[in-house]
Amino acid sequence: MPPMMQRLIVLPAIGLAACATVSAPATTEQEMMAADRAFAARALEIGAGPAFVEFAAEDVTIFPSAGVPQTGKAAVEAWTSQWPEEMIIEWAPEAAHAGQGGDFGYTWGYATYTQAGQEGASYGKYITVWQRQDDGSWKWIADMGSGAPAPEDR
């Protein structure tokens, strides 16, 4: 084989080998899953209400079960201020789906609701819509939940 042909074959092979050793950047879905996990961890640290406010986008829309949709962080703060202080919400995302643009998508998962000092729990499922912010962070722009069976019944 002529030397020029050998170079044409070897160079792409070297390039492919170099690409294989570089780890791929996190996918949009992985980023949203990480944001959802951080949101859940923060809720355990500072309480669900304050975490909902902290992770909300400025143009967030809430859908209270007994009311009409409302927009803005002030609405989130007013909504969550009605929650019992002793309420503990633990959740984890099961999956995510992102739009092709990479700046919008949703996570869904299951949640457990308990009250400090009380026995028993209730269970729910949720969907959280996420939007990438100008600074690259992810903030939730909509969140809805409903009841779900206990983990052993899923």
Short mmCIF file of C-alpha atoms in Angstrom, two decimals:
data_model
loop_
_atom_site.label_atom_id
_atom_site.label_comp_id
_atom_site.label_asym_id
_atom_site.label_seq_id
_atom_site.Cartn_x
_atom_site.Cartn_y
_atom_site.Cartn_z
CA MET A 1 0.00 0.00 0.00
CA PRO A 2 1.42 3.42 -0.89
CA PRO A 3 2.51 5.58 2.09
CA MET A 4 -0.12 8.23 1.33
CA MET A 5 -2.93 5.63 1.59
CA GLN A 6 -1.50 4.38 4.89
CA ARG A 7 -1.69 7.91 6.30
CA LEU A 8 -5.26 8.33 5.10
CA ILE A 9 -6.25 5.17 6.96
CA VAL A 10 -4.18 5.73 10.10
CA LEU A 11 -5.17 9.37 10.74
CA PRO A 12 -8.92 8.72 11.00
CA ALA A 13 -8.22 5.71 13.22
CA ILE A 14 -6.10 7.85 15.56
CA GLY A 15 -8.82 10.50 15.60
CA LEU A 16 -11.47 7.93 16.50
CA ALA A 17 -9.29 6.50 19.27
CA ALA A 18 -8.78 9.98 20.72
CA CYS A 19 -12.53 10.63 20.69
CA ALA A 20 -13.18 7.36 22.46
CA THR A 21 -10.97 8.34 25.39
CA VAL A 22 -12.71 11.69 25.98
CA SER A 23 -15.84 11.33 28.10
CA ALA A 24 -18.99 12.69 26.52
CA PRO A 25 -20.61 15.72 28.14
CA ALA A 26 -23.66 15.06 30.27
CA THR A 27 -26.82 14.82 28.27
CA THR A 28 -29.64 17.24 28.81
CA GLU A 29 -31.62 14.46 30.45
CA GLN A 30 -28.76 13.74 32.86
CA GLU A 31 -28.50 17.43 33.70
CA MET A 32 -32.22 17.66 34.46
CA MET A 33 -32.08 14.47 36.57
CA ALA A 34 -29.17 15.98 38.52
CA ALA A 35 -31.11 19.24 39.00
CA ASP A 36 -34.14 17.29 40.25
CA ARG A 37 -31.97 15.29 42.69
CA ALA A 38 -30.35 18.51 43.95
CA PHE A 39 -33.82 20.03 44.37
CA ALA A 40 -34.95 17.01 46.41
CA ALA A 41 -31.80 17.09 48.56
CA ARG A 42 -32.26 20.80 49.20
CA ALA A 43 -35.87 20.17 50.29
CA LEU A 44 -34.57 17.83 52.99
CA GLU A 45 -31.97 20.43 54.06
CA ILE A 46 -34.11 23.58 54.25
CA GLY A 47 -37.69 22.33 53.90
CA ALA A 48 -39.84 21.68 50.86
CA GLY A 49 -41.38 25.15 50.64
CA PRO A 50 -38.12 27.11 50.61
CA ALA A 51 -36.59 24.62 48.16
CA PHE A 52 -39.55 25.03 45.80
CA VAL A 53 -38.97 28.78 45.82
CA GLU A 54 -35.18 28.47 45.43
CA PHE A 55 -35.38 26.15 42.41
CA ALA A 56 -38.21 28.03 40.66
CA ALA A 57 -37.64 30.14 37.56
CA GLU A 58 -38.82 33.74 37.69
CA ASP A 59 -41.63 32.96 35.23
CA VAL A 60 -42.70 29.74 36.96
CA THR A 61 -46.36 28.68 36.81
CA ILE A 62 -47.98 26.73 39.62
CA PHE A 63 -51.12 24.62 39.45
CA PRO A 64 -52.57 24.42 42.97
CA SER A 65 -55.08 21.57 43.30
CA ALA A 66 -57.79 23.81 44.74
CA GLY A 67 -57.15 26.94 42.72
CA VAL A 68 -56.31 28.50 39.40
CA PRO A 69 -52.82 28.55 37.85
CA GLN A 70 -50.60 31.40 39.00
CA THR A 71 -47.32 32.71 37.67
CA GLY A 72 -44.20 34.01 39.41
CA LYS A 73 -41.99 33.20 42.35
CA ALA A 74 -44.23 35.21 44.68
CA ALA A 75 -47.04 32.80 43.82
CA VAL A 76 -44.79 29.84 44.69
CA GLU A 77 -43.86 31.48 47.98
CA ALA A 78 -47.51 32.16 48.88
CA TRP A 79 -48.53 28.62 47.88
CA THR A 80 -45.79 26.85 49.81
CA SER A 81 -46.20 29.07 52.89
CA GLN A 82 -49.53 27.29 53.42
CA TRP A 83 -47.85 23.90 53.69
CA PRO A 84 -47.41 22.46 57.22
CA GLU A 85 -43.92 23.23 58.51
CA GLU A 86 -43.51 19.66 59.71
CA MET A 87 -44.28 18.24 56.24
CA ILE A 88 -41.40 16.33 54.70
CA ILE A 89 -41.41 15.56 50.98
CA GLU A 90 -38.88 13.07 49.69
CA TRP A 91 -38.71 12.40 45.98
CA ALA A 92 -36.48 11.04 43.27
CA PRO A 93 -36.74 11.31 39.50
CA GLU A 94 -37.34 8.10 37.55
CA ALA A 95 -36.72 9.47 34.06
CA ALA A 96 -36.32 12.60 31.99
CA HIS A 97 -37.11 13.69 28.48
CA ALA A 98 -35.63 16.74 26.76
CA GLY A 99 -36.55 18.74 23.71
CA GLN A 100 -34.14 18.73 20.78
CA GLY A 101 -32.94 22.25 21.55
CA GLY A 102 -31.41 21.10 24.84
CA ASP A 103 -32.91 23.89 26.94
CA PHE A 104 -36.27 22.45 27.93
CA GLY A 105 -37.68 19.17 29.19
CA TYR A 106 -39.21 17.33 32.09
CA THR A 107 -38.49 14.81 34.81
CA TRP A 108 -40.99 12.55 36.50
CA GLY A 109 -40.83 10.42 39.59
CA TYR A 110 -42.40 9.36 42.85
CA ALA A 111 -42.68 11.21 46.15
CA THR A 112 -43.30 10.27 49.77
CA TYR A 113 -45.05 12.70 52.10
CA THR A 114 -44.60 12.41 55.86
CA GLN A 115 -45.01 14.69 58.84
CA ALA A 116 -42.31 15.00 61.47
CA GLY A 117 -43.37 13.22 64.64
CA GLN A 118 -46.24 11.34 63.00
CA GLU A 119 -46.50 7.79 61.73
CA GLY A 120 -47.59 6.87 58.24
CA ALA A 121 -46.96 8.29 54.82
CA SER A 122 -48.79 9.15 51.66
CA TYR A 123 -47.41 8.71 48.17
CA GLY A 124 -47.51 10.64 44.95
CA LYS A 125 -46.12 10.90 41.47
CA TYR A 126 -44.97 14.13 39.86
CA ILE A 127 -43.85 15.73 36.66
CA THR A 128 -41.57 18.76 36.76
CA VAL A 129 -40.94 20.86 33.67
CA TRP A 130 -37.42 22.31 33.55
CA GLN A 131 -35.88 25.14 31.55
CA ARG A 132 -32.19 25.93 31.18
CA GLN A 133 -31.50 29.45 32.40
CA ASP A 134 -29.13 31.98 30.82
CA ASP A 135 -26.45 31.06 33.37
CA GLY A 136 -26.68 27.36 32.38
CA SER A 137 -28.55 26.26 35.51
CA TRP A 138 -31.87 24.43 35.43
CA LYS A 139 -34.97 25.88 37.08
CA TRP A 140 -38.44 24.42 37.22
CA ILE A 141 -41.16 26.27 35.35
CA ALA A 142 -44.13 23.97 36.10
CA ASP A 143 -44.76 21.11 38.51
CA MET A 144 -47.78 18.91 39.02
CA GLY A 145 -48.44 15.88 41.16
CA SER A 146 -51.12 13.39 42.07
CA GLY A 147 -51.55 10.38 44.29
CA ALA A 148 -49.69 7.14 43.66
CA PRO A 149 -49.67 3.63 45.13
CA ALA A 150 -47.19 2.76 47.88
CA PRO A 151 -43.79 1.63 46.55
CA GLU A 152 -44.53 -2.04 47.18
CA ASP A 153 -47.69 -1.79 45.03
CA ARG A 154 -46.08 -0.20 41.94
#
